Short mmCIF file of C-alpha atoms and ligand atoms in Angstrom, two decimals:
data_model
loop_
_atom_site.label_atom_id
_atom_site.label_comp_id
_atom_site.label_asym_id
_atom_site.label_seq_id
_atom_site.Cartn_x
_atom_site.Cartn_y
_atom_site.Cartn_z
CA UNK R 1 -97.50 -76.62 -15.64
CA UNK R 2 -100.53 -78.78 -14.73
CA UNK R 3 -102.89 -76.59 -16.73
CA UNK R 4 -100.85 -77.09 -19.87
CA UNK R 5 -101.14 -80.91 -19.68
CA UNK R 6 -103.90 -82.49 -21.76
CA UNK R 7 -105.01 -86.09 -22.13
CA UNK R 8 -104.84 -87.82 -25.46
CA UNK R 9 -108.37 -87.87 -26.89
CA UNK R 10 -109.30 -84.41 -25.57
CA UNK R 11 -111.05 -82.10 -28.02
CA UNK R 12 -108.99 -79.55 -29.88
CA UNK R 13 -110.91 -76.89 -27.94
CA UNK R 14 -109.54 -78.31 -24.67
CA UNK R 15 -106.06 -78.43 -26.21
CA UNK R 16 -106.39 -74.77 -27.18
CA UNK R 17 -107.36 -73.84 -23.61
CA UNK R 18 -104.24 -75.67 -22.38
CA UNK R 19 -102.00 -73.94 -24.91
CA UNK R 20 -103.48 -70.63 -23.86
CA UNK R 21 -102.62 -71.29 -20.19
CA UNK R 22 -98.88 -70.85 -20.50
CA UNK R 23 -97.03 -67.91 -22.01
CA UNK R 24 -94.83 -70.36 -23.91
CA UNK R 25 -97.84 -71.39 -26.04
CA UNK R 26 -97.46 -75.15 -25.74
CA UNK R 27 -99.46 -78.10 -24.38
CA UNK R 28 -97.97 -81.35 -23.13
CA UNK R 29 -99.96 -84.41 -24.20
CA UNK R 30 -100.15 -87.48 -21.94
CA UNK R 31 -101.75 -90.93 -22.11
CA UNK R 32 -103.99 -92.46 -19.46
CA UNK R 33 -100.90 -93.47 -17.42
CA UNK R 34 -100.02 -89.75 -17.35
CA UNK R 35 -96.94 -90.45 -19.46
CA UNK R 36 -95.79 -87.84 -21.94
CA UNK R 37 -96.57 -88.85 -25.54
CA UNK R 38 -95.94 -85.58 -27.33
CA UNK R 39 -96.24 -81.82 -27.40
CA UNK R 40 -98.42 -79.49 -29.39
CA UNK R 41 -97.50 -75.86 -29.92
CA UNK R 42 -99.63 -72.93 -30.99
CA UNK R 43 -97.97 -73.24 -34.40
CA UNK R 44 -98.94 -76.91 -34.65
CA UNK R 45 -102.46 -75.93 -33.69
CA UNK R 46 -102.68 -73.29 -36.39
CA UNK R 47 -101.61 -75.87 -38.97
CA UNK R 48 -104.33 -78.30 -37.76
CA UNK R 49 -106.97 -75.61 -38.26
CA UNK R 50 -105.63 -74.86 -41.73
CA UNK R 51 -105.87 -78.54 -42.57
CA UNK R 52 -109.63 -78.29 -41.81
CA UNK R 53 -109.90 -79.82 -38.34
CA UNK R 54 -112.56 -78.19 -36.18
CA UNK R 55 -112.46 -77.47 -32.44
CA UNK R 56 -114.64 -80.50 -31.59
CA UNK R 57 -112.23 -82.96 -33.24
CA UNK R 58 -110.46 -85.19 -30.75
CA UNK R 59 -106.69 -85.24 -30.47
CA UNK R 60 -105.30 -88.55 -31.70
CA UNK R 61 -101.67 -89.67 -31.50
CA UNK R 62 -101.27 -89.42 -35.30
CA UNK R 63 -101.75 -85.63 -35.07
CA UNK R 64 -98.65 -85.27 -32.89
CA UNK R 65 -95.19 -85.09 -34.33
CA UNK R 66 -93.36 -88.33 -33.67
CA UNK R 67 -89.87 -87.09 -32.95
CA UNK R 68 -90.44 -84.55 -30.20
CA UNK R 69 -87.53 -83.79 -27.93
CA UNK R 70 -87.69 -84.18 -24.15
CA UNK R 71 -85.31 -84.26 -21.26
CA UNK R 72 -85.02 -86.17 -17.99
CA UNK R 73 -85.29 -84.62 -14.58
CA UNK R 74 -81.78 -83.82 -13.33
CA UNK R 75 -80.28 -83.13 -16.74
CA UNK R 76 -78.01 -80.11 -16.45
CA UNK R 77 -78.24 -76.85 -18.28
CA UNK R 78 -75.52 -77.84 -20.68
CA UNK R 79 -77.39 -80.88 -21.95
CA UNK R 80 -80.58 -78.84 -22.25
CA UNK R 81 -78.77 -76.22 -24.27
CA UNK R 82 -77.47 -78.95 -26.52
CA UNK R 83 -81.03 -80.01 -27.33
CA UNK R 84 -82.46 -76.65 -28.27
CA UNK R 85 -82.16 -75.44 -31.83
CA UNK R 86 -83.84 -72.94 -34.12
CA UNK R 87 -87.14 -74.87 -34.25
CA UNK R 88 -87.25 -76.47 -30.81
CA UNK R 89 -87.08 -73.85 -28.12
CA UNK R 90 -89.17 -75.58 -25.42
CA UNK R 91 -88.21 -78.92 -23.96
CA UNK R 92 -90.52 -80.90 -21.60
CA UNK R 93 -88.79 -82.50 -18.65
CA UNK R 94 -90.13 -85.86 -17.42
CA UNK R 95 -89.62 -87.84 -14.22
CA UNK R 96 -88.67 -91.51 -13.94
CA UNK R 97 -92.27 -92.57 -14.71
CA UNK R 98 -92.13 -90.41 -17.89
CA UNK R 99 -94.67 -87.96 -16.44
CA UNK R 100 -94.09 -84.35 -17.49
CA UNK R 101 -92.97 -82.29 -14.51
CA UNK R 102 -91.46 -79.14 -15.96
CA UNK R 103 -90.19 -77.56 -19.13
CA UNK R 104 -87.12 -75.68 -20.23
CA UNK R 105 -87.52 -72.64 -22.42
CA UNK R 106 -84.58 -71.31 -24.36
CA UNK R 107 -84.60 -67.54 -24.21
CA UNK R 108 -82.79 -65.43 -26.72
CA UNK R 109 -79.40 -64.60 -25.24
CA UNK R 110 -79.36 -61.27 -23.50
CA UNK R 111 -75.93 -61.87 -22.05
CA UNK R 112 -73.10 -60.04 -23.79
CA UNK R 113 -69.86 -61.89 -24.59
CA UNK R 114 -67.04 -59.41 -25.13
CA UNK R 115 -64.08 -60.09 -27.39
CA UNK R 116 -61.78 -59.57 -24.40
CA UNK R 117 -62.26 -59.12 -20.67
CA UNK R 118 -59.67 -58.82 -17.93
CA UNK R 119 -59.24 -61.72 -15.54
CA UNK R 120 -58.85 -60.15 -12.09
CA UNK R 121 -59.39 -63.26 -10.00
CA UNK R 122 -56.00 -63.33 -8.25
CA UNK R 123 -54.59 -60.92 -5.70
CA UNK R 124 -55.54 -57.84 -7.74
CA UNK R 125 -58.11 -56.57 -5.27
CA UNK R 126 -55.96 -57.37 -2.25
CA UNK R 127 -52.98 -55.42 -3.58
CA UNK R 128 -55.15 -52.58 -4.85
CA UNK R 129 -56.75 -52.22 -1.41
CA UNK R 130 -53.33 -52.37 0.22
CA UNK R 131 -52.06 -49.58 -2.04
CA UNK R 132 -55.20 -47.55 -1.37
CA UNK R 133 -55.00 -47.91 2.41
CA UNK R 134 -51.31 -46.97 2.37
CA UNK R 135 -52.42 -43.60 0.93
CA UNK R 136 -49.65 -43.90 -1.67
CA UNK R 137 -52.19 -43.58 -4.46
CA UNK R 138 -50.19 -41.39 -6.81
CA UNK R 139 -47.05 -42.25 -8.76
CA UNK R 140 -44.78 -43.24 -5.88
CA UNK R 141 -45.05 -46.38 -3.78
CA UNK R 142 -43.83 -49.91 -3.34
CA UNK R 143 -45.96 -51.42 -6.10
CA UNK R 144 -44.45 -49.14 -8.76
CA UNK R 145 -40.93 -50.25 -7.86
CA UNK R 146 -41.96 -53.88 -7.62
CA UNK R 147 -43.89 -53.89 -10.90
CA UNK R 148 -41.02 -52.25 -12.80
CA UNK R 149 -38.52 -54.70 -11.32
CA UNK R 150 -40.65 -57.83 -11.71
CA UNK R 151 -41.84 -57.12 -15.24
CA UNK R 152 -38.37 -56.21 -16.56
CA UNK R 153 -36.97 -59.34 -14.92
CA UNK R 154 -39.74 -61.42 -16.49
CA UNK R 155 -38.83 -60.06 -19.94
CA UNK R 156 -35.09 -60.33 -19.39
CA UNK R 157 -34.08 -56.65 -19.35
CA UNK R 158 -32.25 -54.66 -16.68
CA UNK R 159 -34.66 -51.70 -16.37
CA UNK R 160 -38.39 -51.03 -16.51
CA UNK R 161 -40.03 -47.59 -16.59
CA UNK R 162 -43.78 -47.74 -15.98
CA UNK R 163 -45.98 -45.29 -17.88
CA UNK R 164 -49.58 -44.11 -17.96
CA UNK R 165 -50.39 -46.26 -21.01
CA UNK R 166 -48.84 -48.09 -23.97
CA UNK R 167 -49.03 -45.09 -26.25
CA UNK R 168 -47.14 -42.85 -23.83
CA UNK R 169 -44.56 -45.64 -23.46
CA UNK R 170 -43.94 -45.44 -27.23
CA UNK R 171 -43.90 -41.66 -27.15
CA UNK R 172 -41.43 -41.67 -24.25
CA UNK R 173 -39.19 -44.18 -26.02
CA UNK R 174 -38.94 -42.04 -29.17
CA UNK R 175 -38.25 -38.92 -27.08
CA UNK R 176 -35.52 -40.70 -25.09
CA UNK R 177 -33.85 -41.84 -28.32
CA UNK R 178 -34.01 -38.31 -29.72
CA UNK R 179 -36.31 -39.11 -32.63
CA UNK R 180 -37.59 -35.86 -34.11
CA UNK R 181 -38.09 -33.71 -37.21
CA UNK R 182 -36.05 -34.86 -40.22
CA UNK R 183 -35.93 -38.46 -39.01
CA UNK R 184 -37.66 -41.37 -40.71
CA UNK R 185 -39.17 -44.20 -38.66
CA UNK R 186 -40.05 -47.51 -40.32
CA UNK R 187 -43.09 -49.36 -39.00
CA UNK R 188 -45.55 -52.00 -40.26
CA UNK R 189 -48.59 -50.96 -42.26
CA UNK R 190 -50.75 -53.39 -40.30
CA UNK R 191 -50.89 -52.26 -36.66
CA UNK R 192 -52.94 -50.23 -34.22
CA UNK R 193 -52.80 -46.51 -34.99
CA UNK R 194 -50.91 -45.63 -31.78
CA UNK R 195 -47.73 -46.95 -33.41
CA UNK R 196 -47.81 -44.32 -36.16
CA UNK R 197 -49.35 -41.49 -34.12
CA UNK R 198 -46.38 -41.34 -31.75
CA UNK R 199 -44.01 -41.00 -34.72
CA UNK R 200 -46.05 -38.08 -36.05
CA UNK R 201 -46.26 -36.44 -32.62
CA UNK R 202 -42.46 -36.68 -32.40
CA UNK R 203 -42.32 -34.67 -35.63
CA UNK R 204 -40.67 -37.52 -37.52
CA UNK R 205 -41.79 -39.11 -40.81
CA UNK R 206 -43.35 -42.58 -40.68
CA UNK R 207 -42.55 -45.10 -43.42
CA UNK R 208 -45.24 -47.77 -43.67
CA UNK R 209 -43.90 -51.08 -44.95
CA UNK R 210 -45.79 -54.29 -45.65
CA UNK R 211 -46.03 -57.36 -43.42
CA UNK R 212 -45.12 -60.98 -44.19
CA UNK R 213 -48.07 -62.82 -45.71
CA UNK R 214 -47.84 -65.89 -43.48
CA UNK R 215 -46.65 -64.38 -40.18
CA UNK R 216 -48.53 -61.03 -40.34
CA UNK R 217 -45.51 -59.19 -38.87
CA UNK R 218 -43.25 -56.53 -40.45
CA UNK R 219 -41.29 -57.90 -43.43
CA UNK R 220 -37.50 -57.48 -43.00
CA UNK R 221 -37.09 -57.52 -46.79
CA UNK R 222 -39.35 -54.46 -47.01
CA UNK R 223 -37.46 -52.77 -44.16
CA UNK R 224 -34.22 -53.27 -46.08
CA UNK R 225 -35.75 -51.61 -49.14
CA UNK R 226 -37.13 -48.69 -47.12
CA UNK R 227 -33.98 -47.77 -45.19
CA UNK R 228 -32.45 -44.40 -46.17
CA UNK R 229 -29.77 -42.16 -44.67
CA UNK R 230 -32.57 -40.50 -42.67
CA UNK R 231 -33.83 -43.68 -41.03
CA UNK R 232 -33.48 -43.23 -37.28
CA UNK R 233 -35.57 -46.06 -35.90
CA UNK R 234 -37.61 -49.17 -36.70
CA UNK R 235 -40.71 -50.07 -34.69
CA UNK R 236 -41.43 -53.78 -35.19
CA UNK R 237 -44.88 -54.75 -33.84
CA UNK R 238 -45.39 -58.28 -32.52
CA UNK R 239 -48.89 -58.42 -34.01
CA UNK R 240 -51.63 -60.50 -32.36
CA UNK R 241 -49.00 -62.24 -30.22
CA UNK R 242 -46.68 -63.23 -33.10
CA UNK R 243 -42.99 -62.30 -32.66
CA UNK R 244 -41.35 -60.46 -35.55
CA UNK R 245 -38.21 -61.88 -37.14
CA UNK R 246 -35.96 -60.14 -34.60
CA UNK R 247 -32.81 -61.75 -35.96
CA UNK R 248 -33.19 -60.13 -39.39
CA UNK R 249 -34.40 -56.85 -37.89
CA UNK R 250 -31.51 -56.50 -35.40
CA UNK R 251 -29.02 -57.39 -38.14
CA UNK R 252 -30.36 -54.59 -40.33
CA UNK R 253 -30.45 -52.14 -37.42
CA UNK R 254 -26.89 -52.89 -36.36
CA UNK R 255 -25.59 -52.70 -39.91
CA UNK R 256 -27.18 -49.29 -40.52
CA UNK R 257 -26.86 -47.94 -36.97
CA UNK R 258 -30.60 -47.59 -36.46
CA UNK R 259 -32.55 -47.79 -33.17
CA UNK R 260 -35.13 -50.51 -32.65
CA UNK R 261 -38.21 -49.80 -30.51
CA UNK R 262 -40.21 -52.99 -30.09
CA UNK R 263 -43.99 -52.51 -29.83
CA UNK R 264 -44.90 -55.44 -27.58
CA UNK R 265 -48.41 -54.22 -26.70
CA UNK R 266 -49.96 -57.48 -27.96
CA UNK R 267 -47.29 -60.02 -27.09
CA UNK R 268 -46.41 -60.20 -23.37
CA UNK R 269 -44.47 -63.43 -22.87
CA UNK R 270 -43.87 -64.27 -26.55
CA UNK R 271 -40.35 -65.47 -27.41
CA UNK R 272 -37.88 -65.35 -30.25
CA UNK R 273 -34.93 -67.77 -30.14
CA UNK R 274 -35.85 -68.54 -26.53
CA UNK R 275 -35.61 -64.90 -25.46
CA UNK R 276 -38.68 -62.91 -24.51
CA UNK R 277 -39.85 -60.20 -26.89
CA UNK R 278 -38.99 -56.84 -25.39
CA UNK R 279 -35.39 -57.90 -24.74
CA UNK R 280 -34.14 -57.19 -28.28
CA UNK R 281 -34.78 -53.52 -28.97
CA UNK R 282 -32.93 -50.50 -27.58
CA UNK R 283 -36.27 -49.75 -25.92
CA UNK R 284 -39.37 -51.93 -25.83
CA UNK R 285 -42.88 -50.79 -25.09
CA UNK R 286 -45.76 -52.67 -23.51
CA UNK R 287 -49.41 -51.80 -22.94
CA UNK R 288 -51.48 -52.87 -19.94
CA UNK R 289 -54.84 -51.69 -21.28
CA UNK R 290 -57.80 -53.75 -20.05
CA UNK R 291 -58.02 -55.89 -23.21
CA UNK R 292 -54.31 -56.75 -23.35
CA UNK R 293 -52.73 -59.98 -22.10
CA UNK R 294 -52.16 -58.56 -18.62
CA UNK R 295 -53.62 -55.28 -17.46
CA UNK R 296 -53.35 -52.41 -15.01
CA UNK R 297 -56.55 -50.77 -16.31
CA UNK R 298 -54.62 -48.18 -18.28
CA UNK R 299 -50.87 -48.50 -18.19
CA UNK R 300 -47.67 -49.21 -20.06
CA UNK R 301 -43.95 -49.77 -19.63
CA UNK R 302 -40.67 -49.08 -21.40
CA UNK R 303 -37.95 -51.70 -21.01
CA UNK R 304 -34.25 -51.27 -21.70
CA UNK R 305 -30.96 -52.75 -20.61
CA UNK R 306 -29.07 -49.51 -21.24
CA UNK R 307 -28.57 -47.53 -18.00
CA UNK R 308 -28.25 -44.23 -19.82
CA UNK R 309 -31.47 -44.72 -21.80
CA UNK R 310 -33.19 -45.80 -18.58
CA UNK R 311 -32.18 -42.52 -16.92
CA UNK R 312 -33.40 -40.47 -19.89
CA UNK R 313 -36.74 -42.31 -19.86
CA UNK R 314 -37.15 -41.58 -16.13
CA UNK R 315 -36.28 -37.91 -16.43
CA UNK R 316 -38.54 -37.35 -19.46
CA UNK R 317 -41.39 -39.25 -17.77
CA UNK R 318 -41.20 -36.79 -14.89
CA UNK R 319 -41.30 -33.36 -16.60
CA UNK R 320 -37.65 -33.53 -17.67
CA UNK R 321 -36.68 -32.55 -14.15
CA UNK R 322 -33.08 -32.86 -13.00
CA UNK R 323 -32.46 -35.78 -10.68
CA UNK R 324 -30.04 -33.76 -8.57
CA UNK R 325 -31.80 -30.41 -8.35
CA UNK R 326 -35.52 -30.22 -7.65
CA UNK R 327 -37.46 -27.98 -10.07
CA UNK R 328 -34.49 -27.57 -12.36
CA UNK R 329 -35.61 -28.83 -15.78
CA UNK R 330 -32.97 -30.09 -18.19
CA UNK R 331 -35.34 -31.31 -20.90
CA UNK R 332 -38.82 -30.51 -22.18
CA UNK R 333 -40.45 -33.50 -20.54
CA UNK R 334 -43.83 -35.11 -19.99
CA UNK R 335 -45.93 -36.45 -17.16
CA UNK R 336 -46.34 -40.06 -18.29
CA UNK R 337 -46.25 -41.69 -14.85
CA UNK R 338 -48.20 -44.75 -13.73
CA UNK R 339 -49.95 -44.72 -10.33
CA UNK R 340 -49.19 -47.06 -7.45
CA UNK R 341 -52.83 -48.24 -7.69
CA UNK R 342 -52.34 -49.35 -11.29
CA UNK R 343 -49.01 -51.00 -10.45
CA UNK R 344 -50.67 -52.91 -7.59
CA UNK R 345 -53.05 -54.54 -10.10
CA UNK R 346 -50.11 -55.17 -12.43
CA UNK R 347 -48.13 -57.01 -9.74
CA UNK R 348 -51.04 -59.38 -9.14
CA UNK R 349 -51.52 -59.91 -12.89
CA UNK R 350 -47.86 -60.70 -13.37
CA UNK R 351 -47.98 -63.37 -10.65
CA UNK R 352 -50.48 -65.24 -12.85
CA UNK R 353 -49.16 -64.49 -16.34
CA UNK R 354 -48.15 -68.10 -17.04
CA UNK R 355 -51.68 -69.34 -16.28
CA UNK R 356 -53.27 -66.48 -18.23
CA UNK R 357 -51.15 -67.34 -21.28
CA UNK R 358 -51.92 -71.04 -20.92
CA UNK R 359 -55.68 -70.39 -20.77
CA UNK R 360 -55.55 -68.24 -23.90
CA UNK R 361 -53.48 -70.84 -25.70
CA UNK R 362 -56.02 -73.51 -24.73
CA UNK R 363 -58.84 -71.43 -26.13
CA UNK R 364 -57.06 -70.94 -29.45
CA UNK R 365 -56.34 -74.67 -29.60
CA UNK R 366 -60.05 -75.36 -29.06
CA UNK R 367 -61.00 -73.22 -32.04
CA UNK R 368 -58.16 -74.55 -34.18
CA UNK R 369 -59.05 -78.20 -33.55
CA UNK R 370 -62.77 -77.74 -34.06
CA UNK R 371 -62.41 -75.64 -37.18
CA UNK R 372 -59.65 -77.82 -38.64
CA UNK R 373 -61.35 -78.79 -41.88
CA UNK R 374 -62.66 -75.36 -42.68
CA UNK R 375 -61.38 -72.67 -44.99
CA UNK R 376 -59.59 -70.79 -42.26
CA UNK R 377 -56.01 -69.56 -42.07
CA UNK R 378 -54.18 -69.19 -38.78
CA UNK R 379 -50.93 -67.36 -38.03
CA UNK R 380 -48.07 -69.43 -39.40
CA UNK R 381 -46.17 -71.19 -36.61
CA UNK R 382 -43.63 -73.03 -38.74
CA UNK R 383 -40.70 -70.73 -37.84
CA UNK R 384 -39.31 -72.53 -34.81
CA UNK R 385 -37.47 -69.45 -33.59
CA UNK R 386 -40.82 -67.75 -32.97
CA UNK R 387 -42.90 -68.81 -29.98
CA UNK R 388 -46.14 -66.89 -30.23
CA UNK R 389 -48.65 -66.15 -27.51
CA UNK R 390 -52.38 -65.65 -27.92
CA UNK R 391 -53.62 -62.12 -27.45
CA UNK R 392 -56.97 -62.25 -29.28
CA UNK R 393 -57.81 -65.51 -31.02
CA UNK R 394 -57.16 -64.41 -34.59
CA UNK R 395 -57.67 -66.03 -37.98
CA UNK R 396 -58.50 -65.30 -41.61
CA UNK R 397 -61.94 -66.31 -42.95
CA UNK R 398 -63.18 -65.74 -46.47
CA UNK R 399 -66.70 -64.65 -45.50
CA UNK R 400 -65.56 -62.73 -42.45
CA UNK R 401 -68.32 -60.13 -42.27
CA UNK R 402 -71.08 -62.71 -42.40
CA UNK R 403 -69.53 -64.52 -39.43
CA UNK R 404 -69.31 -61.26 -37.51
CA UNK R 405 -73.01 -60.48 -38.01
CA UNK R 406 -74.05 -64.05 -37.29
CA UNK R 407 -72.28 -63.94 -33.92
CA UNK R 408 -73.63 -60.47 -33.20
CA UNK R 409 -77.24 -61.73 -33.32
CA UNK R 410 -76.26 -63.91 -30.36
CA UNK R 411 -74.65 -61.02 -28.49
CA UNK R 412 -71.17 -62.38 -29.17
CA UNK R 413 -68.67 -59.65 -29.91
CA UNK R 414 -65.98 -60.20 -32.54
CA UNK R 415 -63.56 -57.76 -34.16
CA UNK R 416 -62.33 -57.28 -37.68
CA UNK R 417 -58.54 -56.83 -37.96
CA UNK R 418 -56.90 -53.43 -37.97
CA UNK R 419 -57.28 -51.49 -41.22
CA UNK R 420 -53.92 -51.01 -43.00
CA UNK R 421 -52.73 -47.53 -42.03
CA UNK R 422 -52.10 -46.58 -45.67
CA UNK R 423 -55.84 -47.14 -46.36
CA UNK R 424 -56.73 -44.17 -44.17
CA UNK R 425 -56.73 -40.64 -45.56
CA UNK R 426 -54.56 -39.13 -42.83
CA UNK R 427 -51.76 -41.70 -43.23
CA UNK R 428 -51.96 -42.47 -46.97
CA UNK R 429 -48.94 -40.44 -47.93
CA UNK R 430 -46.64 -42.49 -45.69
CA UNK R 431 -47.26 -45.71 -47.65
CA UNK R 432 -44.21 -47.67 -48.77
CA UNK R 433 -45.89 -51.03 -49.44
CA UNK R 434 -49.18 -52.64 -48.38
CA UNK R 435 -50.20 -55.64 -50.51
CA UNK R 436 -50.21 -58.34 -47.79
CA UNK R 437 -51.50 -55.93 -45.16
CA UNK R 438 -54.62 -55.35 -47.25
CA UNK R 439 -55.17 -59.04 -47.91
CA UNK R 440 -54.84 -59.98 -44.23
CA UNK R 441 -56.91 -57.06 -43.01
CA UNK R 442 -59.83 -57.89 -45.32
CA UNK R 443 -60.42 -61.36 -43.93
CA UNK R 444 -59.03 -61.16 -40.39
CA UNK R 445 -61.31 -61.70 -37.40
CA UNK R 446 -60.81 -61.87 -33.63
CA UNK R 447 -62.99 -64.21 -31.59
CA UNK R 448 -63.75 -63.80 -27.86
CA UNK R 449 -60.48 -64.71 -26.27
CA UNK R 450 -61.03 -65.43 -22.62
CA UNK R 451 -64.44 -67.04 -22.19
CA UNK R 452 -63.90 -70.78 -22.40
CA UNK R 453 -67.40 -71.25 -20.86
CA UNK R 454 -69.06 -69.95 -23.97
CA UNK R 455 -66.73 -71.32 -26.58
CA UNK R 456 -69.01 -74.23 -27.53
CA UNK R 457 -71.91 -71.94 -28.26
CA UNK R 458 -69.65 -69.57 -30.19
CA UNK R 459 -68.17 -72.44 -32.18
CA UNK R 460 -71.65 -73.67 -33.11
CA UNK R 461 -72.57 -70.26 -34.51
CA UNK R 462 -69.33 -70.05 -36.48
CA UNK R 463 -69.91 -73.50 -37.98
CA UNK R 464 -73.47 -72.63 -38.95
CA UNK R 465 -72.19 -69.77 -41.05
CA UNK R 466 -69.11 -71.48 -42.44
CA UNK R 467 -71.06 -74.48 -43.73
CA UNK R 468 -72.91 -72.14 -46.04
CA UNK R 469 -69.82 -70.51 -47.43
CA UNK R 470 -67.92 -73.63 -48.46
C1 PLP S 501 -52.87 -51.40 -27.61
C2 PLP S 501 -51.77 -51.04 -28.48
C3 PLP S 501 -51.03 -49.86 -28.30
C4 PLP S 501 -51.45 -48.77 -27.36
O1 PLP S 501 -51.57 -49.11 -26.02
P1 PLP S 501 -52.51 -48.24 -25.06
O2 PLP S 501 -52.16 -48.75 -23.70
O3 PLP S 501 -53.91 -48.52 -25.44
O4 PLP S 501 -52.15 -46.81 -25.24
C5 PLP S 501 -49.95 -49.65 -29.10
N1 PLP S 501 -49.60 -50.52 -30.06
C6 PLP S 501 -50.28 -51.64 -30.29
C7 PLP S 501 -49.84 -52.57 -31.37
C8 PLP S 501 -51.41 -51.93 -29.52
O5 PLP S 501 -52.12 -53.04 -29.77
#
């Protein structure tokens, strides 16, 4: 530090020696009272040479830029970060007597901010260790029973059947309801591919209908148009935390005698008419993948209030084996079981679900408030029956791809929305309607959804890019 301090009136040669002393390429200029009066960078020096000054010229105050930025000793990292920008990356720090004592250098971020990360700060490790030490590490044990009971109670259903992941939960649900070849299953065009893959694996025919423009969830009017005598089930997906119109969907299902399998993978805790999602369908399926609202690492669950369906789910989950006679198989089943280790993590997650949802909601509110006057569309929340939760902070931006690359240069991960299924070669022939799905998909973006610490920095980058597009 000392070597990079030069006195006003020194020759430019002496200034150059000082600049050369520190890797940052900067000299701090002081007056005879040792007080900081300015800085001179290697770039400034280059410009002086180009203007014709020679190395024997003495450094006068008028050669320094007037509005240099400095900071006081004791200022925290946050205030320092607020002062750096694209041009100013080094900030001198002065003491009470205005003498330079240190400097802060803003390094390019090397820290990666993911779009989603699990929060495991509760009793997750304690329960996991307990399950491990009990040696019940496979698919029997107290945490399995507890997780099934607690999660089904939380959602307001009588039974819960834990599975190895959310996709197997969907697959198990369709198998338990007897969905197979010759059956049609209606699902939204805008969803994660697991929702359609399980229909195809069951040998049934998917029917991809459009979503509502404002709510982004499956459009009941399109379902009504798509129902045929072959329709066996509807899979409404509560997309990005938004509940589907379950009133209209259950009305249609009851009228036509069709099963409803709710895909709740992105909406743990969301409500419709003051009832939790997952309590409407004949079976409801959740995912506990690491990026979902609560996690077990990999994991899923089927919920139902029908005792007979519950029994079928359990038998099919466990190789279709008879409950009364060991190794006698009544059905062609699966092994879709969850382990006690996964369930242990799930129990700890569930204890904190209210706080986890509140934190995510707070983060979305932060973005919403700070981006209020911008050309951004959020999920419509005007339907008072629907109480959404925040899975990934999600919105529609006109110049979406430019925002994604802007954030990427700062190591901030974002995601574009799902691609409408009917836009992919392998699913194209199952298209019923897709107009809104395409529109939403083209401009939809997910921001990092559980890192409140970095939200200011992320917001700043978003604003930088949005200003240019308006
Ligand atoms: C994540 C997800 C699934 C699949 O869950 P996995 O646990 O990853 O198998 C299914 N449907 C939707 C809508 C999802 O977002």
